[in-house]
Tab-separated table of C-alpha atoms in Angstrom:
chain	number	residue	atom	x	y	z
O	1	MET	CA	-9.000	-172.719	-105.973
O	2	LYS	CA	-10.196	-173.309	-109.455
O	3	TYR	CA	-6.669	-172.825	-110.741
O	4	PHE	CA	-5.463	-175.879	-108.805
O	5	GLY	CA	-6.477	-179.017	-110.388
O	6	LYS	CA	-6.844	-182.348	-108.621
O	7	GLU	CA	-3.258	-183.437	-109.525
O	8	ALA	CA	-1.806	-180.289	-107.971
O	9	LYS	CA	-3.716	-180.883	-104.735
O	10	ILE	CA	-2.437	-184.346	-104.584
O	11	GLY	CA	1.172	-183.276	-105.257
O	12	LEU	CA	0.874	-180.494	-102.632
O	13	ALA	CA	-0.466	-182.931	-100.062
O	14	GLY	CA	2.456	-185.331	-100.928
O	15	ILE	CA	5.077	-182.677	-100.461
O	16	ILE	CA	3.520	-181.614	-97.089
O	17	ALA	CA	3.382	-185.244	-95.884
O	18	LEU	CA	7.025	-185.775	-96.953
O	19	CYS	CA	8.052	-182.644	-95.089
O	20	ILE	CA	6.090	-183.898	-91.940
O	21	LEU	CA	7.776	-187.258	-92.419
O	22	VAL	CA	11.312	-185.922	-92.647
O	23	TYR	CA	10.680	-183.610	-89.606
O	24	GLY	CA	9.174	-186.477	-87.643
O	25	ILE	CA	12.092	-188.827	-88.377
O	26	ASN	CA	14.644	-186.132	-87.351
O	27	TYR	CA	12.593	-185.274	-84.251
O	28	LEU	CA	12.590	-188.964	-83.249
O	29	LYS	CA	16.311	-188.963	-83.744
O	30	GLY	CA	16.653	-185.915	-81.533
O	31	ILE	CA	17.370	-183.533	-84.433
O	32	GLN	CA	15.414	-180.311	-84.256
O	33	LEU	CA	15.622	-178.748	-87.704
O	34	PHE	CA	14.247	-175.324	-86.681
O	35	LYS	CA	16.145	-174.850	-83.476
O	36	PRO	CA	19.507	-173.132	-83.734
O	37	SER	CA	22.535	-175.011	-82.479
O	38	SER	CA	26.350	-174.698	-82.289
O	39	TYR	CA	28.643	-177.442	-83.653
O	40	PHE	CA	31.988	-178.724	-82.339
O	41	TYR	CA	34.339	-181.560	-83.425
O	42	VAL	CA	35.363	-184.329	-81.061
O	43	GLN	CA	38.391	-186.503	-81.923
O	44	PHE	CA	38.733	-190.060	-80.887
O	45	LYS	CA	41.073	-192.926	-81.444
O	46	ASP	CA	38.213	-195.342	-81.113
O	47	ILE	CA	34.516	-194.445	-81.103
O	48	ASN	CA	33.455	-197.900	-79.714
O	49	GLY	CA	30.341	-198.128	-81.889
O	50	LEU	CA	29.198	-194.497	-81.699
O	51	THR	CA	26.538	-193.735	-84.291
O	52	LYS	CA	24.861	-190.658	-85.709
O	53	SER	CA	22.076	-189.185	-83.654
O	54	SER	CA	23.617	-190.519	-80.368
O	55	PRO	CA	22.840	-188.192	-77.469
O	56	VAL	CA	25.352	-185.786	-76.078
O	57	PHE	CA	25.162	-185.099	-72.329
O	58	ALA	CA	26.825	-182.547	-70.012
O	59	ASP	CA	26.544	-183.120	-66.276
O	60	GLY	CA	23.869	-185.714	-66.910
O	61	TYR	CA	21.687	-183.374	-69.093
O	62	ARG	CA	21.108	-183.814	-72.703
O	63	VAL	CA	22.610	-180.863	-74.556
O	64	GLY	CA	22.780	-182.169	-78.166
O	65	ILE	CA	23.373	-185.066	-80.609
O	66	VAL	CA	26.073	-186.472	-82.689
O	67	SER	CA	25.289	-184.961	-86.212
O	68	ASN	CA	27.990	-186.671	-88.249
O	69	ILE	CA	30.939	-189.055	-87.918
O	70	ALA	CA	33.902	-189.157	-90.292
O	71	TYR	CA	37.116	-191.124	-90.483
O	72	ASP	CA	40.213	-188.983	-90.848
O	73	TYR	CA	42.125	-190.817	-93.597
O	74	SER	CA	45.049	-188.365	-93.446
O	75	ARG	CA	45.795	-189.540	-89.945
O	76	ASN	CA	45.181	-193.215	-89.227
O	77	GLY	CA	43.522	-194.004	-85.979
O	78	LYS	CA	41.629	-190.764	-85.773
O	79	VAL	CA	37.833	-190.533	-85.927
O	80	VAL	CA	36.133	-187.247	-85.824
O	81	ALA	CA	32.536	-186.763	-84.617
O	82	GLU	CA	30.613	-183.646	-85.240
O	83	ILE	CA	28.143	-182.720	-82.490
O	84	SER	CA	25.471	-180.204	-82.417
O	85	VAL	CA	24.783	-178.635	-78.972
O	86	GLU	CA	22.503	-175.914	-77.843
O	87	PRO	CA	23.871	-172.415	-78.571
O	88	ASP	CA	23.697	-171.482	-74.950
O	89	LEU	CA	26.158	-174.125	-73.788
O	90	ARG	CA	29.447	-172.687	-72.849
O	91	ILE	CA	32.238	-175.193	-73.196
O	92	PRO	CA	35.476	-174.101	-71.394
O	93	LYS	CA	38.818	-174.716	-72.916
O	94	GLY	CA	40.427	-177.878	-71.675
O	95	SER	CA	37.130	-179.804	-71.588
O	96	THR	CA	37.100	-183.371	-72.837
O	97	ALA	CA	34.624	-185.944	-73.893
O	98	GLU	CA	34.054	-189.567	-73.102
O	99	LEU	CA	32.005	-192.443	-74.515
O	100	THR	CA	30.037	-194.609	-72.162
O	101	SER	CA	27.686	-197.520	-72.683
O	102	ASN	CA	24.025	-197.262	-71.642
O	103	LEU	CA	21.692	-199.975	-70.405
O	104	LEU	CA	20.155	-200.508	-73.804
O	105	GLY	CA	23.499	-201.201	-75.451
O	106	GLY	CA	23.802	-197.802	-77.029
O	107	ILE	CA	26.772	-195.399	-76.787
O	108	ASN	CA	26.380	-192.018	-75.148
O	109	MET	CA	28.810	-189.028	-75.306
O	110	ASN	CA	29.500	-187.122	-72.068
O	111	LEU	CA	31.138	-183.664	-72.125
O	112	LEU	CA	33.565	-183.350	-69.206
O	113	LEU	CA	33.486	-179.530	-68.721
O	114	ALA	CA	36.718	-178.076	-67.445
O	115	ASN	CA	36.855	-175.515	-64.564
O	116	ASN	CA	37.954	-172.594	-66.692
O	117	PRO	CA	35.660	-169.647	-66.430
O	118	ARG	CA	37.855	-167.269	-68.482
O	119	GLU	CA	38.264	-169.110	-71.699
O	120	ARG	CA	35.830	-171.045	-73.826
O	121	CYS	CA	35.921	-173.114	-76.972
O	122	ASN	CA	34.618	-171.332	-80.141
O	123	VAL	CA	32.222	-172.842	-82.526
O	124	GLY	CA	33.985	-175.410	-84.790
O	125	ASP	CA	36.814	-176.050	-82.292
O	126	THR	CA	38.068	-179.642	-81.784
O	127	ILE	CA	37.703	-181.416	-78.409
O	128	TYR	CA	39.663	-184.545	-77.606
O	129	GLY	CA	37.691	-187.559	-76.358
O	130	HIS	CA	38.324	-191.064	-75.017
O	131	VAL	CA	36.439	-194.313	-74.273
O	132	ASN	CA	35.327	-195.049	-70.644
O	133	ASN	CA	34.775	-198.820	-70.652
O	134	GLY	CA	33.636	-198.749	-67.027
O	135	ALA	CA	33.607	-201.883	-65.003
O	136	LEU	CA	33.454	-204.137	-68.011
O	137	GLY	CA	36.469	-202.460	-69.519
O	138	GLN	CA	38.447	-202.918	-66.325
O	139	ALA	CA	37.318	-206.507	-66.153
O	140	SER	CA	38.557	-207.122	-69.716
O	141	GLU	CA	41.825	-205.558	-68.797
O	142	MET	CA	42.167	-207.916	-65.822
O	143	ILE	CA	41.454	-211.084	-67.919
O	144	PRO	CA	45.163	-211.572	-68.946
O	145	GLN	CA	46.254	-211.294	-65.317
O	146	ILE	CA	43.483	-213.753	-64.216
O	147	GLN	CA	44.614	-216.133	-66.912
O	148	GLU	CA	48.288	-216.073	-65.613
O	149	MET	CA	46.856	-216.571	-62.006
O	150	MET	CA	44.692	-219.636	-62.909
O	151	PRO	CA	47.548	-222.186	-62.688
O	152	LYS	CA	48.683	-220.780	-59.417
O	153	LEU	CA	45.048	-220.933	-58.079
O	154	ASP	CA	44.650	-224.472	-59.377
O	155	SER	CA	47.823	-225.420	-57.480
O	156	ILE	CA	46.613	-223.679	-54.365
O	157	LEU	CA	43.180	-225.409	-54.532
O	158	THR	CA	44.889	-228.704	-54.988
O	159	SER	CA	47.031	-228.197	-51.938
O	160	ILE	CA	44.019	-227.118	-49.853
O	161	ASN	CA	42.045	-230.241	-50.908
O	162	ASN	CA	45.072	-232.407	-49.855
O	163	PHE	CA	45.380	-230.580	-46.665
O	164	LEU	CA	41.668	-230.856	-45.833
O	165	GLY	CA	41.690	-234.612	-46.763
O	166	ASP	CA	44.634	-235.343	-44.476
O	167	PRO	CA	43.457	-237.782	-41.680
O	168	ALA	CA	45.830	-235.972	-39.167
O	169	LEU	CA	43.839	-232.834	-39.734
O	170	ILE	CA	40.544	-234.708	-38.817
O	171	ASN	CA	42.260	-236.277	-35.723
O	172	THR	CA	43.551	-232.795	-34.708
O	173	LEU	CA	39.965	-231.434	-35.075
O	174	HIS	CA	38.578	-234.193	-32.914
O	175	HIS	CA	41.255	-233.403	-30.350
O	176	VAL	CA	40.339	-229.786	-30.390
O	177	GLU	CA	36.745	-230.587	-30.021
O	178	ALA	CA	37.460	-232.841	-26.963
O	179	MET	CA	39.718	-230.159	-25.512
O	180	THR	CA	37.062	-227.570	-25.986
O	181	ALA	CA	34.447	-229.921	-24.218
O	182	SER	CA	36.996	-230.372	-21.430
O	183	LEU	CA	37.483	-226.609	-21.052
O	184	ALA	CA	33.721	-226.084	-20.976
O	185	ALA	CA	33.350	-228.639	-18.181
O	186	THR	CA	36.302	-227.042	-16.302
O	187	SER	CA	34.651	-223.575	-16.717
O	188	ARG	CA	31.381	-224.936	-15.367
O	189	GLN	CA	33.122	-226.444	-12.274
O	190	LEU	CA	34.999	-223.314	-11.648
O	191	GLU	CA	31.760	-221.458	-11.814
O	192	ARG	CA	30.128	-223.689	-9.325
O	193	LEU	CA	33.108	-223.649	-7.038
O	194	SER	CA	33.232	-219.881	-7.134
O	195	GLN	CA	29.531	-219.680	-6.330
O	196	LYS	CA	29.997	-221.923	-3.276
O	197	ASP	CA	33.383	-221.054	-1.906
O	198	LEU	CA	33.972	-217.509	-3.053
O	199	PRO	CA	32.019	-215.973	-0.157
O	200	ALA	CA	34.138	-217.909	2.371
O	201	ILE	CA	37.250	-217.012	0.628
O	202	VAL	CA	36.258	-213.400	0.608
O	203	GLN	CA	35.458	-213.587	4.311
O	204	LYS	CA	38.880	-215.096	5.145
O	205	LEU	CA	40.576	-212.411	3.089
O	206	ASP	CA	38.770	-209.813	5.067
O	207	SER	CA	39.803	-211.415	8.295
O	208	ILE	CA	43.378	-211.480	7.135
O	209	GLU	CA	43.208	-207.870	6.150
O	210	ASN	CA	41.812	-207.015	9.597
O	211	ASN	CA	44.651	-208.836	11.146
O	212	PHE	CA	47.188	-206.997	9.131
O	213	ILE	CA	45.448	-203.738	10.064
O	214	ALA	CA	45.793	-204.641	13.775
O	215	ILE	CA	49.356	-205.729	13.514
O	216	SER	CA	50.308	-202.551	11.695
O	217	GLY	CA	48.544	-200.499	14.460
O	218	ASN	CA	50.524	-202.342	17.093
O	219	LEU	CA	53.832	-201.816	15.186
O	220	LYS	CA	52.881	-198.194	14.926
O	221	ASP	CA	52.733	-197.820	18.734
O	222	VAL	CA	56.189	-199.522	19.294
O	223	ASP	CA	58.883	-197.226	20.562
O	224	TYR	CA	61.550	-198.055	18.092
O	225	ALA	CA	63.990	-195.533	19.473
O	226	ALA	CA	64.049	-197.075	22.994
O	227	SER	CA	64.220	-200.586	21.578
O	228	PHE	CA	67.149	-199.761	19.412
O	229	ALA	CA	68.801	-198.057	22.429
O	230	LYS	CA	68.446	-201.156	24.606
O	231	LEU	CA	69.684	-203.295	21.670
O	232	ASP	CA	72.820	-201.102	21.425
O	233	ALA	CA	73.449	-201.239	25.247
O	234	THR	CA	73.130	-205.147	25.060
O	235	LEU	CA	75.620	-205.225	22.203
O	236	SER	CA	78.025	-203.029	24.190
O	237	ASN	CA	77.812	-205.440	27.136
O	238	VAL	CA	78.394	-208.437	24.970
O	239	LYS	CA	81.375	-206.708	23.359
O	240	GLU	CA	82.908	-205.894	26.758
O	241	LEU	CA	82.532	-209.321	28.029
O	242	SER	CA	84.134	-210.686	24.925
O	243	ASP	CA	87.003	-208.324	25.333
O	244	LYS	CA	87.595	-209.449	28.985
O	245	LEU	CA	87.470	-213.072	27.966
O	246	THR	CA	90.290	-212.474	25.423
O	247	THR	CA	92.527	-210.778	28.140
O	248	THR	CA	94.288	-212.129	31.279
O	249	GLU	CA	92.339	-209.678	33.569
O	250	GLY	CA	89.967	-211.373	35.888
O	251	ASN	CA	89.533	-214.977	36.918
O	252	ILE	CA	87.757	-216.109	33.831
O	253	GLY	CA	90.249	-214.384	31.550
O	254	LEU	CA	93.211	-215.996	33.554
O	255	LEU	CA	91.365	-219.310	33.369
O	256	LEU	CA	90.965	-219.001	29.564
O	257	ASN	CA	94.237	-217.364	28.593
O	258	ASP	CA	96.864	-218.503	31.369
O	259	THR	CA	98.749	-221.408	29.958
O	260	ALA	CA	100.542	-222.384	33.082
O	261	LEU	CA	97.357	-222.454	35.071
O	262	TYR	CA	95.839	-224.592	32.356
O	263	ASN	CA	98.780	-227.042	32.497
O	264	ASN	CA	98.642	-227.194	36.326
O	265	LEU	CA	94.911	-227.982	36.192
O	266	THR	CA	95.590	-230.670	33.568
O	267	GLN	CA	98.325	-232.253	35.720
O	268	THR	CA	96.136	-232.066	38.941
O	269	THR	CA	93.235	-233.726	37.002
O	270	LEU	CA	95.757	-236.481	35.802
O	271	ASN	CA	97.042	-237.054	39.462
O	272	ALA	CA	93.512	-237.135	40.739
O	273	ALA	CA	92.600	-239.732	38.100
O	274	THR	CA	95.833	-241.802	38.964
O	275	LEU	CA	94.815	-241.651	42.655
O	276	LEU	CA	91.289	-242.762	42.056
O	277	GLU	CA	92.526	-245.697	39.950
O	278	ASP	CA	95.048	-246.734	42.570
O	279	ILE	CA	92.286	-246.573	45.291
O	280	ARG	CA	90.177	-248.753	43.107
O	281	LEU	CA	92.889	-251.293	42.658
O	282	HIS	CA	94.321	-251.229	46.219
O	283	PRO	CA	91.608	-250.083	48.541
O	284	LYS	CA	93.291	-251.646	51.620
O	285	ARG	CA	96.073	-249.216	51.421
O	286	TYR	CA	93.687	-246.390	52.156
O	287	ILE	CA	90.899	-248.011	54.195
O	288	ASN	CA	91.699	-249.941	57.274
O	289	ILE	CA	88.760	-251.811	58.862
O	290	SER	CA	89.203	-254.163	61.921
O	291	VAL	CA	86.491	-256.333	63.173
O	292	PHE	CA	88.137	-257.099	66.586
O	293	GLY	CA	89.612	-253.706	67.045
O	294	LYS	CA	93.010	-254.901	66.107
O	295	LYS	CA	95.047	-253.037	63.649
O	296	ASP	CA	96.780	-254.756	60.839
O	297	LYS	CA	100.448	-254.130	60.450
């Protein structure tokens, strides 16, 4: 130790402190200097504020950091981010990356691992990425559509206000309220009526049902064959009588169908009427009454 002077000790202590400071700063950034890692490149059109030392996640687990960001001047609109990930991480071919915002306002990179167990990306390969704006991004995309809808919404609200302020609507609502009250009163009356008269109505319906059952039982006992036979016999007699009345056989048939007999009866009736009229007018011709027993000549 005698070969090291005071200045050498101070210089050595400064170097050690500087190394500890560099390691501590990188450790705080998430860079582990003495831990092996694999590097890949992720290409974006827009990094949306991504910075060096931003964390890299896979399936929600932190697997690395963004070690460097460079703008590709040979191809405008292309930004390449170099990521350092754990060497044990297997990135299947076809995987992509997306940028999301965290609660503190920072940007995270998520590796979307593809389902490809046979092929994987080699160290130094390029992965394509995109920005996932989430709900805020979707809301920003909807702003132009909302701006187009605002005049229509304003017109609709104006129409609704005019409609609600129409006196006819207020009168209609009053009528509806009165109608509702009337219906409620009617319902209560029907309820009271049903409670009072419903048992009597049910009893009457039961009595009517019993009467129908009795009538159906009586009808079941009727000999329909005999009744129809008697009805057929009666109809036959009526037909026979009708046939006789339409012919000249029998007295009634002759009376109804013989024209000469009808004429004679008519003439006899007329003669009888004439005789009665003559008797009424000249009774002395036919009735001779003598008080003294003397006949008039």
